mmCIF file of C-alpha atoms and ligand atoms in Angstrom:
data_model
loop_
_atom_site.group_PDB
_atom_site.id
_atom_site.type_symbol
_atom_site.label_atom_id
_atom_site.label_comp_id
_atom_site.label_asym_id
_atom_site.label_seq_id
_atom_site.Cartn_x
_atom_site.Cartn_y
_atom_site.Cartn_z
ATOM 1 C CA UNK A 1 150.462 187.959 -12.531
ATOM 2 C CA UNK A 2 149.538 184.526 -10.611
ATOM 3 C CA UNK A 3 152.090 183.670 -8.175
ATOM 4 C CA UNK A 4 152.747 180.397 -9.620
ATOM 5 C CA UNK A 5 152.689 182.015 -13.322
ATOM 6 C CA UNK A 6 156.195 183.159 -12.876
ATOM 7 C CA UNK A 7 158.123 179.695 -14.154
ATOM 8 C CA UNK A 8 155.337 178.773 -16.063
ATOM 9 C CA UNK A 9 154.142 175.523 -15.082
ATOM 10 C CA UNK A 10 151.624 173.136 -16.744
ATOM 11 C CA UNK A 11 149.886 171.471 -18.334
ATOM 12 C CA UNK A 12 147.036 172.185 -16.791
ATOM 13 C CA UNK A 13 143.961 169.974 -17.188
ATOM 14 C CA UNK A 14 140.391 170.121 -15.993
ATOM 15 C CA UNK A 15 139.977 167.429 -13.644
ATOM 16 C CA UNK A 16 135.690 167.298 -14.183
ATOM 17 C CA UNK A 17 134.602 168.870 -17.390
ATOM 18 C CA UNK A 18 131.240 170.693 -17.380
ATOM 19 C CA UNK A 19 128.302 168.064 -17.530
ATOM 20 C CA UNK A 20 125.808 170.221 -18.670
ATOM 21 C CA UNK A 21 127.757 171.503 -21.934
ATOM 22 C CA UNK A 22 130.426 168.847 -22.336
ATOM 23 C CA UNK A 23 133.252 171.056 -21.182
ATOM 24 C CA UNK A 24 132.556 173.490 -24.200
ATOM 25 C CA UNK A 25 130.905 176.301 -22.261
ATOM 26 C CA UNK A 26 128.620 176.884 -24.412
ATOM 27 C CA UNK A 27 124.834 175.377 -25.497
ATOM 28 C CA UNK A 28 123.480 175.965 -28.689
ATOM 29 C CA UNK A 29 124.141 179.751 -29.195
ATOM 30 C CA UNK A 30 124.092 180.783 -25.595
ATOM 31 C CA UNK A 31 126.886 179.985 -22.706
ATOM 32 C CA UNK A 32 126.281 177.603 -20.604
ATOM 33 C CA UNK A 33 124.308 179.132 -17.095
ATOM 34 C CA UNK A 34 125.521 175.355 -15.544
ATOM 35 C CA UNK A 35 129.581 176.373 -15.390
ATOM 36 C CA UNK A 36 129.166 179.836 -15.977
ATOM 37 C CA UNK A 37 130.897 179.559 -19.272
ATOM 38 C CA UNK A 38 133.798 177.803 -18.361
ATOM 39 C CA UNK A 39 133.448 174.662 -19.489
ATOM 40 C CA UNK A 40 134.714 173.558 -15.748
ATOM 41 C CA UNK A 41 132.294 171.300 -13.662
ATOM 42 C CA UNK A 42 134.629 171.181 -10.849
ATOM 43 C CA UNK A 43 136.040 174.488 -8.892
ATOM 44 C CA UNK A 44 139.317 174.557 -6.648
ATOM 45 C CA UNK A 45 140.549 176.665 -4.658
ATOM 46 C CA UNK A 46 144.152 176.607 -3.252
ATOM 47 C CA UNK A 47 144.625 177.968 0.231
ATOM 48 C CA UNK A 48 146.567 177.500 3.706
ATOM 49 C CA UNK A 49 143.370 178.301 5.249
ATOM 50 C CA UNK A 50 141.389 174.887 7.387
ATOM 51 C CA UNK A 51 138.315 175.159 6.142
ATOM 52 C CA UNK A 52 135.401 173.318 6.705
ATOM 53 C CA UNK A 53 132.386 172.577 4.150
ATOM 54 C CA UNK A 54 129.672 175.281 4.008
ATOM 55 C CA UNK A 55 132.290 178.115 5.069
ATOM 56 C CA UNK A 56 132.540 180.988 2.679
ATOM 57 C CA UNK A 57 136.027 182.483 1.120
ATOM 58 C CA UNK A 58 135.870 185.807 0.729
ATOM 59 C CA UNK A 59 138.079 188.622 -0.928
ATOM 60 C CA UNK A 60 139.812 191.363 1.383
ATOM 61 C CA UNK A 61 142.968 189.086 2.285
ATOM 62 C CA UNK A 62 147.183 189.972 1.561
ATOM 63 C CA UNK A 63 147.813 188.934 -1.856
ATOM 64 C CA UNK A 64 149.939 185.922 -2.239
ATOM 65 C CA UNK A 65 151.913 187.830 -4.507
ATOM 66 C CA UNK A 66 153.463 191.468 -4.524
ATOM 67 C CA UNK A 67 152.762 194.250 -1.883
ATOM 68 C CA UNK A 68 151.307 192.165 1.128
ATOM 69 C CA UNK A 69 149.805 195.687 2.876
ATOM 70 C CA UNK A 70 147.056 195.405 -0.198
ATOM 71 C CA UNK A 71 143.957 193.585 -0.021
ATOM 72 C CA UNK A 72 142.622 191.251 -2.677
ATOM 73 C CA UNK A 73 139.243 192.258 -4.629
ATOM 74 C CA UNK A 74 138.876 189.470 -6.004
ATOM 75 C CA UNK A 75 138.367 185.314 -5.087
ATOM 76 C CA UNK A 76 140.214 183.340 -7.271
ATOM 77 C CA UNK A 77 139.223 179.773 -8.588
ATOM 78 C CA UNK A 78 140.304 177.497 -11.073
ATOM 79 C CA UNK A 79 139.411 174.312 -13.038
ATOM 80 C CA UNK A 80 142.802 172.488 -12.994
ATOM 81 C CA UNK A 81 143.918 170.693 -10.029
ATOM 82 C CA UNK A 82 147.430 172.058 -11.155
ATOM 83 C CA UNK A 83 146.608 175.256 -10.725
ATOM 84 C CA UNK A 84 144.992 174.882 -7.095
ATOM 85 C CA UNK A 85 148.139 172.839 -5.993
ATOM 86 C CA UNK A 86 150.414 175.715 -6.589
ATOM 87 C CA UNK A 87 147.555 177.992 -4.969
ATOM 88 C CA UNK A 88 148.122 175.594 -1.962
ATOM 89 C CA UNK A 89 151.622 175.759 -2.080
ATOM 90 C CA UNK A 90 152.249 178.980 -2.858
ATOM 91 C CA UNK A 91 149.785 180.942 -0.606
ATOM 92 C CA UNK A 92 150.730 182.415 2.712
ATOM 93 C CA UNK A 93 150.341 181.078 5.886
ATOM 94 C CA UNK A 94 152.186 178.355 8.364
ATOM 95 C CA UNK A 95 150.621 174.708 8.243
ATOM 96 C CA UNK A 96 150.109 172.490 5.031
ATOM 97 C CA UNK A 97 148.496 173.703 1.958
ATOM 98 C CA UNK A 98 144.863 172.699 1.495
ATOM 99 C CA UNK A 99 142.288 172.589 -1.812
ATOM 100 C CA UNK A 100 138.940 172.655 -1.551
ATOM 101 C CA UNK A 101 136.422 172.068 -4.070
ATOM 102 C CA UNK A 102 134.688 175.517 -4.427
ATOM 103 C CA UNK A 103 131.216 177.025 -5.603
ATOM 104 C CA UNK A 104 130.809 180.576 -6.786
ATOM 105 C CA UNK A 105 127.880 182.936 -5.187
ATOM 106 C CA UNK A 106 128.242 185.112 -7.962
ATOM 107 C CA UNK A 107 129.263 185.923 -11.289
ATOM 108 C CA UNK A 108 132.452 185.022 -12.342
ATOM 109 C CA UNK A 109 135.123 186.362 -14.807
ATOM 110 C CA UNK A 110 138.173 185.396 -16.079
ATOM 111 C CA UNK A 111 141.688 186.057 -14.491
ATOM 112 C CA UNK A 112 143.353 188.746 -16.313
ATOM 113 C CA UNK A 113 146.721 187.578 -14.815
ATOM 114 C CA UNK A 114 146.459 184.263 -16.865
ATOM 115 C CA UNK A 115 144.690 185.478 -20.308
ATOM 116 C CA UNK A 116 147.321 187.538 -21.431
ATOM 117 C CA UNK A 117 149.599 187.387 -24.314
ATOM 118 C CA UNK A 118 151.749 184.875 -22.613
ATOM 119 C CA UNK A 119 148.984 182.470 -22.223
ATOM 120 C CA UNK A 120 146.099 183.199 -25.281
ATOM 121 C CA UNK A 121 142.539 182.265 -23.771
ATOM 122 C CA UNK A 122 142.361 181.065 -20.036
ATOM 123 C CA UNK A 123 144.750 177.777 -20.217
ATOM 124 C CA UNK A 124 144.594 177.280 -16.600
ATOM 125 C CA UNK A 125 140.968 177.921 -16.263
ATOM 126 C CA UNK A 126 141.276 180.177 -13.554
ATOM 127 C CA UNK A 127 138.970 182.653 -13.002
ATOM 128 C CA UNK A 128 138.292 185.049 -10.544
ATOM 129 C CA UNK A 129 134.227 186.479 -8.961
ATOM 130 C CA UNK A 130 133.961 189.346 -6.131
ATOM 131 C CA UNK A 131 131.513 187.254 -4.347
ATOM 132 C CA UNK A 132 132.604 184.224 -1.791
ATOM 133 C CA UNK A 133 133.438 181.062 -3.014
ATOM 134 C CA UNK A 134 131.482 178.685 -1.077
ATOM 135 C CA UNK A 135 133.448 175.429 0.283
ATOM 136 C CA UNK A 136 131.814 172.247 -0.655
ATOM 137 C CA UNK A 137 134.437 169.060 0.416
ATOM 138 C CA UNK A 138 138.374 169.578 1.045
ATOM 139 C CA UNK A 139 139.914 167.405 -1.731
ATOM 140 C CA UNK A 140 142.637 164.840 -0.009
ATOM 141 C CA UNK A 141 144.631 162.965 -2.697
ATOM 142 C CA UNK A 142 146.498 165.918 -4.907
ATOM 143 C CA UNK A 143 150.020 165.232 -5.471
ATOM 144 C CA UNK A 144 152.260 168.727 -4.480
ATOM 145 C CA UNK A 145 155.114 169.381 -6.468
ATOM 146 C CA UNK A 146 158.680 168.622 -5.882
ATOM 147 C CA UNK A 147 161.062 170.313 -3.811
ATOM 148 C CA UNK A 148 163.223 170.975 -7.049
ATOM 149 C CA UNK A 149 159.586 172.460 -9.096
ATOM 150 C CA UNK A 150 158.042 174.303 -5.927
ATOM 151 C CA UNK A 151 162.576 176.133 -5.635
ATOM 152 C CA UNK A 152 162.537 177.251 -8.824
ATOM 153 C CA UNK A 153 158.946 178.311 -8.816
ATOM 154 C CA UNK A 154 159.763 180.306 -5.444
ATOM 155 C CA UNK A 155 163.036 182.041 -7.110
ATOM 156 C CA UNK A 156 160.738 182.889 -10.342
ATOM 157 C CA UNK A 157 158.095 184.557 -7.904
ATOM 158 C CA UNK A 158 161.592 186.631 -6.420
ATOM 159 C CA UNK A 159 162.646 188.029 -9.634
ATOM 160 C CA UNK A 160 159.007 188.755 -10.379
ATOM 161 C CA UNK A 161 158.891 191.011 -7.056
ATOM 162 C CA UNK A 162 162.187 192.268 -7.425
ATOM 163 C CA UNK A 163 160.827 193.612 -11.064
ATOM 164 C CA UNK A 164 158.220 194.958 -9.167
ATOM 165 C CA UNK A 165 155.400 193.277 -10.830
ATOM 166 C CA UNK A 166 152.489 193.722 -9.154
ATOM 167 C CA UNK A 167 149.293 191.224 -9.469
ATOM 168 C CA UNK A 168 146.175 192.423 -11.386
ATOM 169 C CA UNK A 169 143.855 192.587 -8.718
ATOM 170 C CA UNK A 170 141.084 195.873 -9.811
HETATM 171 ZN ZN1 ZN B 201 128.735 173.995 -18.897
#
């Protein structure tokens, strides 16, 4: 379970469809190498982290979400700027929250936490790869949430913990 998944926010739209395959993912009978299958021609990733083009995110941090003493597997991307702006808000760490437009050195998958029941195929286009995601620009004019949206997000992620739900993360 996302962080942010916990009030269920949306919509969530892909800000730069795939080029290559016209946001479908897939060429004639094969996916599409271009977006890895996505569809998405533009990755973000939410973070507190400053970052600077060319730097790599990597797996290994605290989780956002659930027992903080764990380490993350995974990197986690998405498609939707929506998405990436609760990343941003929602991750840990003091200063302002940042998105970056991200590349994937590897193969990527997508996040179980978000393909559930709850929401049937990947919505939110977020995804998730075991390899860094390599920072390409910092994106500067997202819009965060409002006080009101990021509260009620914030008590959703409390009664999630409380429950003891745990992210997927293996
Ligand atoms: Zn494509």
């Amino acid at each position: 379970m996302k962080a942010w998944d916990a009030a269920n926010p949306g919509p969530f739209v892909v800000s730069h469809p795939c080029p290559a395959c016209d946001g479908r993912g897939t060429l004639i009978e094969r996916l599409c190498s271009a977006c890895h299958g996505t569809g998405v021609g533009r990755f973000y990733h939410g973070t507190k982290a400053d970052l600077e083009p060319g730097d790599l995110i990597a797996p290994g941090h605290s989780p956002n979400f659930g027992k903080r003493e764990r380490k993350t597997t995974y990197v986690y991307l998405t498609g939707t700027l929506d998405a990436a702006t609760w990343g941003a808000e929602l991750s840990l760490g003091e200063g302002p929250g940042r998105i970056y437009m991200v590349e994937p050195t590897g193969p990527i998958g997508d996040d179980p936490d978000l393909t559930d029941k709850k929401f049937p195929g990947n919505p939110t286009k977020s995804y998730r790869s075991l390899e860094p995601l390599r920072v390409t620009r910092e994106v500067t004019d997202w819009q965060g949430h409002s006080p009101e949206e990021l509260e009620a997000m914030k008590d959703g992620i409390e009664r999630a913990e409380r429950l003891g739900i745990e992210p997927i993360d293996d």
